[in-house]
């Protein structure tokens, strides 16, 4: 199993969730984070205002997924979250040793 | 009533005899959920193809999953997702696949295979394996189909009970006398609950009220009991007041599909 | 060493912390996250109409732990965080290449 | 590639960011978290007030970095975030299977 972590522009969250739903993925965990990027002093639109600040609000999505489906999930997030402009974000893929669904005790691919 | 225990139901409703909606999904009265919707996927696929079509069923399951249904079982989601992303029509054997998710879709399978036991067995397992691959689930699906066939053709409860002995002999764990009162999503618990109340109930309403008030995986035990009791007691035995609360469009479509499915069956072809 | 990440129902946090203390685990890092899954959001009234807020507040716990204690930690969280109702959450286990305690420079099992 | 996760005292964030810039690292993702430590009931200074509460506000920094730069990044954070007093925090290092820059589709070391 893999844990996919994507850092994306906040306004892209709904679109990414919908795109994931199209490939049967519904379970995800989301957090609000602050991004600091390679490109300095660029402006980004956030809640209707232009920012020229050092941190930019981002959204982090975590998705645990079976190995054989990981590439498809990465591709889906990439295609949906992309605007082509600076700050679109990153996708990281990590290996999970174990996953467990607390409610039922199911492990491995049955947990997610 | 889904996910409530029998005691919780008694405390909250006494005995629930009316269609009231609510529950963990906050449903409107008469709104249907995954049991009905997945059955509709099967029925529509068979009618559209004028015959059995595993690919058509899987495609309908996928379209249904994408439509953000009000609930989807974990095992069903995984199986349908594997079909969407890998094109697999059969999920590999899994010791944890002994849930009731394949059984709850058996009514359309039974109708279109009326008159042919071997066809029933093949189709029952093919549709089951899209999401659930386990011998307990397979056996349960096949026997539910056989009982629906007998019921629809007018056989007595005694005859049905005799047919069921085949399952209880090959799979002792399905024995439901004495009834243990378990009504979870585990296919053995589900079928024990359905069989216990079906064989001891006096009519459709009595059977369904008792099954659903047992709690547990109540939407599915209710759906399967409804399938058996409906086939056995007939349409006129369904309480008018319940039918009035059902989503009209669903009722109409189900009636239409049911008739079409039977006309596609070997039994109809032989007439 | 392992990094255990648990996504749980917020009201379970104190109970889980106490249970972890009971088995000698005190160091944990907690964050507030939003969960999307089979458990549906609560309804809110907005401009006279009821709508479903699609995310559910969850709490994420991260615990770095020695390999030989990981199973016990997972079991403890599972038993404490479980209610048996949909939305109880997940536990993920990842491998750590390295851990370091900033204050002392200690590494490996001595760091956590 | 590695994913470095550092839990540090919030007031140290700017110092750590500057130190990372000095060694050519600009891309980082930051989140606000709550820390629970081995030391019970200790006080910490946070926004001019002394806390004797069970959780302490911390900041989590995530940095994806090429393997050969990981040790340098860890050392930089350690030296900058350290005060020598309880609660300085932790640094964890995980392996990444894959990294991708959403804007360009670049993978691996070119993504970060
Ligand atoms: N090495 C990194 N590790 C972790 N997060 C990063 C890293 N680099 C960038 N990020 C995250 O990705 C976001 C976008 O990065 P940025 O460099 O601004 O643009 P781009 O991804 O388009 O090249 C940042 O705001 C930050 O949240
Ligand atoms: N594949 C996943 N990856 C990451 N987090 C997930 C995943 N699936 C579920 N979650 C998290 O677990 C929580 C509970 O999941 P849910 O599907 O509602 O119920 P359950 O865990 O009882 O099956 C979600 O709100 C979300 O935070
Ligand atoms: N095992 C652990 N796993 C994850 N985070 C931890 C762990 N131990 C400590 N932390 C985090 O590090 C912070 C500092 O830990 P603490 O034990 O108070 O002091 P110190 O790091 O100086 O020994 C905690 O507030 C918590 O955020
Ligand atoms: Mg259901
Ligand atoms: Mg059910």
XYZ file of C-alpha atoms and ligand atoms in Angstrom:
690
model
C 0.000 0.000 0.000
C 1.088 3.585 -0.593
C 0.374 6.850 1.161
C 0.017 9.639 -1.381
C 0.507 13.155 -0.071
C -0.442 16.023 -2.378
C 0.086 19.724 -1.655
C -2.270 21.708 -3.882
C -3.854 25.140 -4.333
C -6.897 25.357 -2.013
C -9.376 26.273 -4.750
C -8.517 22.986 -6.503
C -9.723 20.781 -3.637
C -13.301 20.249 -4.813
C -12.195 19.533 -8.369
C -9.608 17.020 -7.161
C -12.156 15.329 -4.910
C -14.581 15.031 -7.820
C -11.889 13.636 -10.100
C -10.938 11.078 -7.446
C -14.586 10.138 -7.098
C -14.653 9.410 -10.846
C -12.028 6.718 -10.278
C -13.836 5.287 -7.267
C -11.704 6.929 -4.577
C -13.688 8.587 -1.793
C -11.693 8.238 1.409
C -9.158 11.048 1.911
C -7.805 13.172 4.776
C -7.264 16.875 4.208
C -5.355 19.532 6.165
C -4.667 23.226 5.760
C -0.973 24.016 5.459
C 1.288 26.906 4.520
C 3.535 26.674 1.516
C 6.894 28.323 0.990
C 8.156 27.945 -2.526
C 11.143 28.337 -4.721
C 9.598 31.265 -6.530
C 9.924 34.358 -4.375
C 7.566 37.265 -4.265
C 5.067 35.923 -6.687
C 1.471 36.866 -6.164
C -1.328 34.405 -5.735
C -5.033 34.945 -5.552
C -6.505 33.805 -2.227
C -10.080 34.651 -1.250
C -10.246 37.396 -3.836
C -7.105 39.213 -2.687
C -3.667 39.194 -4.255
C -0.900 38.054 -1.904
C 2.762 38.983 -2.148
C 3.629 37.295 1.082
C 6.182 34.688 1.880
C 3.735 31.917 2.739
C 0.841 30.805 0.596
C -2.134 28.826 1.941
C -2.128 25.319 0.520
C -4.180 22.223 1.115
C -2.582 18.850 1.864
C -4.428 15.715 0.806
C -3.448 12.301 2.159
C -4.702 9.181 0.417
C -3.826 5.618 1.391
C -4.278 3.369 -1.645
C -3.464 -0.136 -2.915
C -0.090 -0.314 -4.739
C -1.546 -1.068 -8.151
C -3.872 1.957 -8.057
C -1.305 4.517 -6.883
C -0.133 5.615 -10.331
C -3.705 6.290 -11.429
C -4.381 8.375 -8.311
C -1.192 10.408 -8.832
C -2.068 10.993 -12.481
C -5.601 12.070 -11.585
C -4.442 14.588 -8.975
C -1.751 15.905 -11.315
C -4.149 16.460 -14.207
C -6.794 18.106 -12.063
C -4.661 20.239 -9.743
C -2.508 21.694 -12.489
C -2.982 25.297 -13.682
C 0.472 25.612 -15.238
C 1.260 28.567 -12.973
C 3.779 28.695 -10.148
C 2.667 27.125 -6.896
C 0.578 24.279 -8.307
C 2.229 22.041 -5.729
C 3.712 18.592 -5.251
C 2.719 14.971 -5.004
C 4.774 12.639 -2.774
C 4.408 8.867 -2.615
C 5.446 6.857 0.455
C 5.205 3.183 1.286
C 2.923 2.018 4.053
C 4.021 -0.978 6.122
C 0.485 -1.427 7.423
C -2.990 0.096 7.280
C -5.893 -0.655 9.610
C -9.570 0.322 9.648
C -10.287 1.091 13.301
C -14.019 0.267 13.126
C -13.562 -3.320 11.932
C -9.930 -4.235 12.545
C -9.501 -4.950 8.805
C -5.906 -4.691 7.641
C -4.036 -4.102 4.411
C -6.026 -3.387 1.267
C -9.269 -4.213 3.072
C -8.601 -1.294 5.425
C -8.823 1.363 2.744
C -32.633 0.999 11.566
C -29.304 0.221 9.916
C -26.507 -0.155 12.481
C -28.868 0.077 15.477
C -29.136 -2.901 17.818
C -32.503 -4.544 18.492
C -32.463 -3.061 21.984
C -31.770 0.439 20.670
C -34.638 0.092 18.210
C -37.013 -1.083 20.955
C -35.976 1.833 23.147
C -36.470 4.388 20.417
C -39.430 3.075 18.448
C -41.030 0.259 20.413
C -41.731 -1.704 17.271
C -41.244 0.281 14.074
C -44.014 -0.525 11.625
C -44.049 2.543 9.425
C -41.755 4.014 6.801
C -40.351 7.098 8.519
C -36.988 7.836 6.925
C -34.146 9.219 9.037
C -31.400 6.952 10.288
C -27.641 7.491 9.930
C -28.033 8.542 6.298
C -30.793 11.036 7.060
C -33.045 9.549 4.382
C -36.403 10.872 3.254
C -39.222 8.375 3.879
C -39.328 5.959 0.939
C -35.864 6.858 -0.347
C -33.870 3.843 -1.524
C -30.207 3.053 -0.908
C -27.473 0.749 -2.187
C -29.370 -2.525 -1.981
C -32.067 -1.307 -4.352
C -29.756 0.779 -6.498
C -27.315 -2.069 -7.119
C -30.217 -4.394 -7.933
C -31.452 -1.803 -10.422
C -27.971 -1.782 -11.990
C -28.240 -5.536 -12.546
C -31.813 -5.389 -13.838
C -31.193 -2.530 -16.241
C -28.082 -4.201 -17.664
C -29.851 -7.491 -18.358
C -32.882 -5.797 -19.920
C -30.702 -3.501 -22.045
C -28.684 -6.461 -23.315
C -31.745 -8.674 -23.738
C -29.931 -11.291 -21.725
C -27.196 -11.860 -19.188
C -24.310 -9.380 -19.439
C -21.636 -9.360 -16.757
C -19.868 -6.468 -18.486
C -23.085 -4.438 -18.617
C -23.707 -5.016 -14.919
C -20.165 -3.950 -14.004
C -20.442 -0.844 -16.182
C -23.701 0.083 -14.447
C -22.087 -0.448 -11.042
C -19.275 1.915 -12.098
C -21.687 4.595 -13.309
C -23.602 4.245 -10.074
C -20.427 4.643 -7.998
C -19.537 7.816 -9.877
C -22.972 9.287 -9.193
C -22.089 9.778 -5.494
C -24.727 7.438 -4.056
C -25.903 8.047 -0.513
C -23.984 4.972 0.710
C -21.638 2.333 -0.709
C -20.378 -0.728 1.195
C -16.600 -0.962 1.606
C -16.300 -4.309 -0.197
C -18.573 -3.222 -3.043
C -16.577 -0.012 -3.528
C -13.278 -1.889 -3.776
C -14.635 -4.381 -6.296
C -16.232 -1.745 -8.497
C -13.100 0.411 -8.318
C -10.975 -2.535 -9.467
C -13.296 -2.894 -12.420
C -13.088 0.860 -13.181
C -9.293 0.986 -13.012
C -8.226 -2.479 -14.113
C -11.216 -3.740 -16.074
C -11.441 -6.811 -13.825
C -14.843 -8.480 -13.812
C -13.939 -10.789 -10.951
C -12.335 -9.836 -7.670
C -9.853 -12.408 -6.294
C -10.911 -14.743 -3.474
C -10.793 -12.976 -0.136
C -11.531 -14.605 3.200
C -13.189 -11.377 4.332
C -15.602 -11.246 1.376
C -18.327 -13.159 3.223
C -20.512 -10.085 3.475
C -24.081 -9.885 2.170
C -23.389 -7.362 -0.576
C -23.771 -9.852 -3.433
C -26.912 -11.480 -1.999
C -28.774 -8.206 -1.833
C -28.636 -8.046 -5.654
C -30.121 -11.505 -6.282
C -33.699 -10.624 -7.214
C -33.091 -9.534 -10.832
C -30.729 -12.505 -11.271
C -33.451 -14.852 -10.053
C -36.099 -13.384 -12.334
C -34.099 -13.599 -15.554
C -32.945 -17.173 -14.845
C -36.354 -18.543 -13.847
C -36.681 -22.138 -15.043
C -32.966 -22.982 -15.249
C -31.015 -23.958 -12.112
C -27.668 -24.167 -13.869
C -28.096 -20.727 -15.456
C -29.107 -19.349 -12.052
C -25.987 -20.737 -10.411
C -23.692 -19.386 -13.124
C -25.220 -15.903 -13.200
C -25.511 -15.673 -9.409
C -21.797 -16.323 -8.979
C -20.742 -14.141 -11.920
C -22.511 -11.058 -10.594
C -21.412 -11.826 -7.031
C -17.736 -12.059 -7.970
C -17.659 -8.524 -9.319
C -17.420 -7.489 -5.666
C -17.550 -10.564 -3.392
C -15.553 -13.726 -3.946
C -16.240 -16.176 -1.114
C -17.915 -19.615 -1.017
C -20.379 -18.574 1.725
C -21.554 -15.624 -0.334
C -21.725 -17.792 -3.483
C -23.784 -20.479 -1.759
C -26.110 -17.923 -0.194
C -26.717 -16.225 -3.538
C -27.496 -19.498 -5.292
C -29.916 -20.684 -2.631
C -31.690 -17.347 -2.398
C -32.174 -17.647 -6.146
C -33.542 -21.169 -5.851
C -35.992 -20.113 -3.135
C -37.187 -17.141 -5.185
C -37.726 -19.445 -8.185
C -39.833 -21.832 -6.103
C -41.744 -18.992 -4.457
C -42.554 -17.243 -7.727
C -43.757 -20.539 -9.203
C -46.179 -20.932 -6.309
C -44.558 -23.629 -4.171
C -45.300 -23.908 -0.436
C -43.089 -22.820 2.429
C -42.569 -26.482 3.254
C -41.192 -27.077 -0.238
C -38.954 -24.025 0.110
C -37.734 -25.227 3.495
C -36.896 -28.614 1.982
C -34.885 -26.960 -0.789
C -32.991 -24.947 1.785
C -31.841 -28.154 3.489
C -29.353 -28.468 0.636
C -27.571 -25.301 1.788
C -27.824 -26.213 5.487
C -26.298 -29.615 4.793
C -23.351 -28.370 2.752
C -22.876 -25.338 5.004
C -23.892 -26.183 8.567
C -23.009 -22.687 9.687
C -26.132 -21.309 7.979
C -28.430 -23.319 10.301
C -30.876 -20.909 11.912
C -32.778 -23.188 14.311
C -32.333 -22.192 17.097
C -32.083 -18.575 15.924
C -29.166 -16.717 17.536
C -30.497 -13.231 16.876
C -27.458 -12.013 14.935
C -28.276 -9.678 12.046
C -24.911 -8.232 10.999
C -23.617 -7.817 7.464
C -21.841 -11.182 7.700
C -23.747 -13.271 5.138
C -24.356 -16.089 7.615
C -25.951 -13.757 10.181
C -27.968 -11.999 7.479
C -29.402 -15.197 6.034
C -30.130 -16.716 9.430
C -32.195 -13.636 10.269
C -33.996 -13.657 6.928
C -34.753 -17.416 7.054
C -35.817 -17.422 10.689
C -38.389 -14.683 10.217
C -39.487 -15.704 6.720
C -40.373 -19.242 7.757
C -42.139 -18.189 10.958
C -43.916 -15.038 9.775
C -47.583 -14.961 8.904
C -47.425 -12.460 6.000
C -45.245 -9.964 4.152
C -45.749 -7.177 6.687
C -45.119 -9.420 9.679
C -41.918 -10.817 8.105
C -40.473 -7.431 7.238
C -41.325 -5.750 10.516
C -39.679 -8.544 12.483
C -36.553 -8.657 10.304
C -35.990 -4.910 10.323
C -36.638 -4.538 14.045
C -33.821 -7.019 14.639
C -31.505 -4.163 13.673
C -27.924 -4.794 12.540
C -27.556 -4.549 8.770
C -31.249 -3.782 8.595
C -31.375 -2.241 5.135
C -29.971 -5.449 3.656
C -31.717 -8.033 5.837
C -34.887 -6.096 5.015
C -34.130 -6.063 1.291
C -33.444 -9.805 1.174
C -36.474 -10.612 3.314
C -38.532 -8.378 1.038
C -37.279 -10.315 -1.979
C -38.243 -13.695 -0.503
C -41.481 -12.616 1.132
C -42.486 -10.573 -1.893
C -41.907 -13.539 -4.204
C -43.797 -15.806 -1.839
C -46.777 -13.722 -0.742
C -47.211 -11.753 -3.952
C -47.699 -8.103 -4.753
C -51.156 -7.818 -3.238
C -49.721 -8.712 0.184
C -47.430 -5.656 0.305
C -49.035 -3.109 2.684
C -50.667 -0.315 0.683
C -49.469 2.315 3.163
C -45.829 1.301 2.607
C -46.121 1.347 -1.172
C -47.630 4.830 -1.055
C -44.502 6.139 0.699
C -42.066 4.653 -1.801
C -40.346 6.826 -4.378
C -42.858 6.648 -7.257
C -40.241 6.585 -10.028
C -38.438 3.665 -8.406
C -41.648 1.660 -7.956
C -42.627 2.170 -11.587
C -39.202 1.245 -12.912
C -38.950 -1.837 -10.705
C -42.345 -3.098 -11.906
C -41.391 -2.562 -15.522
C -37.973 -4.226 -15.172
C -39.381 -7.175 -13.223
C -41.806 -7.997 -16.022
C -39.106 -7.620 -18.677
C -36.708 -9.849 -16.723
C -39.230 -12.658 -16.474
C -40.012 -12.494 -20.195
C -36.267 -12.954 -20.836
C -36.121 -16.110 -18.698
C -35.887 -19.732 -19.908
C -39.196 -20.354 -18.123
C -40.944 -17.749 -20.315
C -39.176 -19.004 -23.428
C -40.530 -22.470 -22.785
C -44.151 -21.304 -22.808
C 11.657 2.880 13.997
C 8.135 3.428 12.776
C 5.958 6.487 12.363
C 2.368 5.649 13.271
C -0.286 7.978 11.895
C -3.818 7.600 13.263
C -6.875 9.486 12.041
C -9.520 9.353 14.778
C -12.768 10.947 15.950
C -11.879 14.151 17.867
C -13.755 13.210 21.049
C -11.535 10.109 21.317
C -8.277 12.084 21.632
C -8.089 12.269 25.425
C -8.981 8.616 25.830
C -6.336 7.594 23.308
C -3.699 9.804 24.962
C -4.484 8.249 28.349
C -4.327 4.731 26.945
C -0.965 5.514 25.320
C 0.340 6.932 28.603
C -0.694 3.648 30.258
C 1.678 1.765 27.959
C 4.447 4.301 28.502
C 4.037 6.369 25.342
C 3.948 10.101 26.033
C 5.409 11.841 23.048
C 2.887 12.448 20.292
C 2.109 15.183 17.782
C -1.503 16.032 17.032
C -3.165 18.006 14.223
C -6.718 18.879 13.243
C -7.711 17.542 9.859
C -10.822 17.109 7.730
C -12.008 13.651 6.842
C -13.887 12.556 3.738
C -15.155 9.035 3.540
C -18.172 6.901 4.058
C -19.273 8.889 7.109
C -21.357 11.786 5.896
C -21.066 15.368 7.099
C -23.441 17.125 9.426
C -26.207 19.304 8.067
C -26.172 23.045 8.458
C -28.803 25.647 7.847
C -27.616 28.254 5.360
C -29.906 30.850 3.834
C -32.927 28.882 4.923
C -31.871 25.645 3.257
C -30.387 22.576 4.848
C -27.189 21.424 3.245
C -24.686 18.744 4.115
C -21.186 19.897 5.027
C -19.282 17.144 3.312
C -16.218 16.913 5.542
C -16.012 15.582 9.097
C -13.526 17.040 11.606
C -10.954 14.426 12.561
C -7.787 14.464 14.636
C -4.498 13.097 13.305
C -2.020 11.659 15.789
C 1.602 11.007 14.823
C 3.758 8.789 16.998
C 7.360 7.844 16.287
C 8.099 4.571 18.059
C 10.679 1.791 18.266
C 9.931 -1.136 15.921
C 9.228 -3.608 18.690
C 6.595 -1.368 20.304
C 4.704 -0.477 17.119
C 2.225 -3.360 17.214
C 1.309 -2.567 20.807
C 0.749 1.111 19.985
C -1.448 0.229 17.001
C -3.482 -2.204 19.094
C -3.904 0.361 21.883
C -5.145 3.076 19.544
C -7.442 0.624 17.767
C -9.068 -0.595 20.965
C -9.512 2.878 22.415
C -10.557 4.830 19.325
C -13.131 2.284 18.170
C -16.865 2.949 18.577
C -17.948 0.426 15.941
C -19.722 3.177 13.983
C -18.664 4.364 10.550
C -15.991 7.066 10.656
C -13.870 5.608 13.458
C -10.821 6.199 11.258
C -7.554 4.614 10.140
C -4.115 3.752 11.437
C -1.151 3.876 9.026
C 2.360 2.614 9.783
C 5.430 3.937 7.954
C 9.119 3.224 8.351
C 11.450 5.941 9.618
C 15.003 6.030 8.285
C 16.093 8.306 11.113
C 14.808 10.149 14.174
C 16.598 12.894 16.117
C 15.861 14.739 19.358
C 16.723 18.375 18.608
C 17.504 19.324 22.215
C 20.203 16.681 22.686
C 21.162 15.463 19.233
C 20.257 11.894 20.266
C 19.391 9.653 17.363
C 17.415 6.483 16.775
C 15.440 4.927 19.619
C 16.974 7.373 22.094
C 15.395 10.245 20.195
C 11.787 9.237 20.774
C 14.557 11.164 -2.128
C 13.656 11.725 1.497
C 10.817 13.469 3.245
C 12.101 15.263 6.324
C 9.525 16.106 8.975
C 10.595 18.449 11.771
C 8.487 19.366 14.801
C 9.870 22.612 16.254
C 9.008 25.484 18.573
C 6.889 28.022 16.629
C 9.152 31.010 17.311
C 11.996 29.125 15.594
C 10.244 28.924 12.216
C 11.671 32.070 10.633
C 15.175 31.253 11.823
C 14.942 27.734 10.418
C 13.559 28.997 7.087
C 16.411 31.460 6.770
C 19.000 28.825 7.613
C 17.488 26.509 4.994
C 17.554 29.296 2.407
C 21.243 29.713 3.191
C 21.869 26.130 2.085
C 19.700 26.521 -1.011
C 16.502 24.923 0.248
C 13.415 27.049 -0.443
C 10.522 24.708 -0.869
C 8.917 23.657 2.396
C 5.406 22.979 3.675
C 4.457 24.079 7.174
C 1.554 23.206 9.467
C 0.456 24.102 12.973
C 0.303 21.151 15.300
C -0.038 20.384 18.993
C 2.747 18.664 20.855
C 2.483 16.354 23.830
C 5.812 15.530 25.368
C 7.470 13.148 27.737
C 7.844 15.904 30.278
C 4.535 16.479 32.030
C 3.368 19.816 33.330
C 6.405 21.735 32.206
C 5.965 25.357 31.295
C 6.800 26.824 27.956
C 6.786 30.370 26.753
C 4.272 30.972 23.964
C 3.388 34.460 22.805
C 4.744 35.986 25.977
C 2.721 33.788 28.311
C 3.829 30.788 30.302
C 1.826 27.597 29.639
C 1.394 24.731 32.080
C -1.029 22.905 29.840
C -0.847 19.422 28.497
C -0.439 20.404 24.847
C 2.077 22.854 23.461
C 1.727 24.592 20.106
C 4.393 23.361 17.698
C 5.119 23.881 14.036
C 5.667 20.956 11.662
C 7.916 21.492 8.655
C 7.946 19.028 5.766
C 10.796 19.101 3.270
C 11.207 16.733 0.342
C 14.902 16.586 -0.551
C 17.400 14.611 -2.634
C 19.075 11.779 -0.691
C 22.512 13.333 -0.717
C 21.276 16.616 0.815
C 19.201 15.067 3.597
C 21.936 14.938 6.232
C 22.789 18.596 5.646
C 19.145 19.639 5.976
C 18.743 17.655 9.211
C 21.904 19.189 10.649
C 20.790 22.705 9.682
C 17.389 22.338 11.315
C 18.915 20.760 14.402
C 21.440 23.553 14.894
C 18.939 26.317 14.317
C 15.902 24.953 16.160
C 17.798 23.972 19.289
C 17.502 26.004 22.519
C 18.694 23.225 24.812
C 15.435 23.384 26.763
C 12.691 20.762 26.918
C 10.355 20.713 23.972
C 12.816 21.657 21.230
C 11.246 18.907 19.150
C 12.106 16.109 16.738
C 13.300 15.500 13.224
C 12.061 12.403 11.364
C 13.382 11.155 8.011
C 11.281 8.991 5.678
C 11.943 7.594 2.234
C 9.924 8.833 -0.726
C 9.116 6.373 -3.517
C 8.214 9.215 -5.850
C 7.913 12.996 -6.032
C 6.196 15.028 -8.740
C 5.928 18.751 -9.490
C 2.298 19.273 -10.497
C 2.941 22.347 -12.660
C 5.406 20.613 -14.985
C 5.018 16.881 -14.453
C 8.717 16.638 -13.498
C 9.540 13.655 -11.347
C 12.234 12.653 -8.886
C 14.906 15.146 -7.910
C 13.696 17.587 -10.578
C 10.361 17.800 -8.790
C 11.676 19.296 -5.554
N 10.817 20.468 -1.229
C 9.562 20.642 -0.812
N 9.113 19.903 0.221
C 7.850 20.051 0.672
N 6.949 20.905 0.132
C 7.335 21.655 -0.914
C 8.661 21.573 -1.445
N 8.749 22.450 -2.467
C 7.562 23.033 -2.574
N 6.702 22.578 -1.670
C 5.294 22.923 -1.543
O 4.778 23.113 -2.863
C 4.244 24.440 -3.019
C 4.502 24.954 -4.390
O 5.895 25.077 -4.605
P 6.509 26.242 -5.520
O 7.968 26.062 -5.478
O 5.938 27.555 -5.079
O 5.916 26.023 -6.985
P 5.888 24.804 -8.038
O 5.403 23.572 -7.305
O 4.926 25.281 -9.070
O 7.235 24.602 -8.588
C 4.905 25.238 -1.915
O 4.088 26.341 -1.561
C 5.035 24.203 -0.784
O 3.822 24.038 -0.091
N -7.919 5.989 1.846
C -7.819 6.889 2.830
N -6.697 7.626 2.978
C -6.584 8.523 3.971
N -7.530 8.779 4.885
C -8.686 8.075 4.797
C -8.892 7.102 3.777
N -10.138 6.576 3.941
C -10.665 7.181 5.015
N -9.815 8.076 5.551
C -10.012 8.860 6.762
O -10.711 8.032 7.708
C -11.942 8.664 8.095
C -13.023 7.622 8.288
O -13.296 6.971 7.078
P -14.788 6.476 6.736
O -14.781 5.938 5.344
O -15.759 7.610 7.005
O -15.164 5.352 7.805
P -14.495 3.997 8.355
O -13.081 4.318 8.726
O -15.346 3.668 9.539
O -14.586 2.946 7.304
C -12.233 9.652 6.974
O -13.026 10.725 7.460
C -10.843 10.115 6.567
O -10.327 11.087 7.460
N 7.392 9.884 19.823
C 6.985 11.034 19.273
N 6.319 11.004 18.095
C 5.904 12.161 17.519
N 6.111 13.387 18.037
C 6.772 13.478 19.225
C 7.235 12.310 19.894
N 7.842 12.714 21.040
C 7.770 14.057 21.068
N 7.130 14.521 19.982
C 6.935 15.932 19.623
O 8.107 16.656 20.025
C 7.749 17.695 20.952
C 8.799 17.833 22.020
O 8.907 16.669 22.775
P 9.278 16.705 24.329
O 9.267 15.309 24.815
O 8.391 17.690 25.025
O 10.732 17.342 24.436
P 12.162 16.998 23.795
O 11.972 16.833 22.308
O 12.966 18.211 24.161
O 12.682 15.784 24.429
C 6.402 17.267 21.520
O 5.687 18.410 21.964
C 5.764 16.571 20.302
O 5.236 17.536 19.386
Mg -26.798 0.112 2.625
Mg -26.650 -2.939 4.265
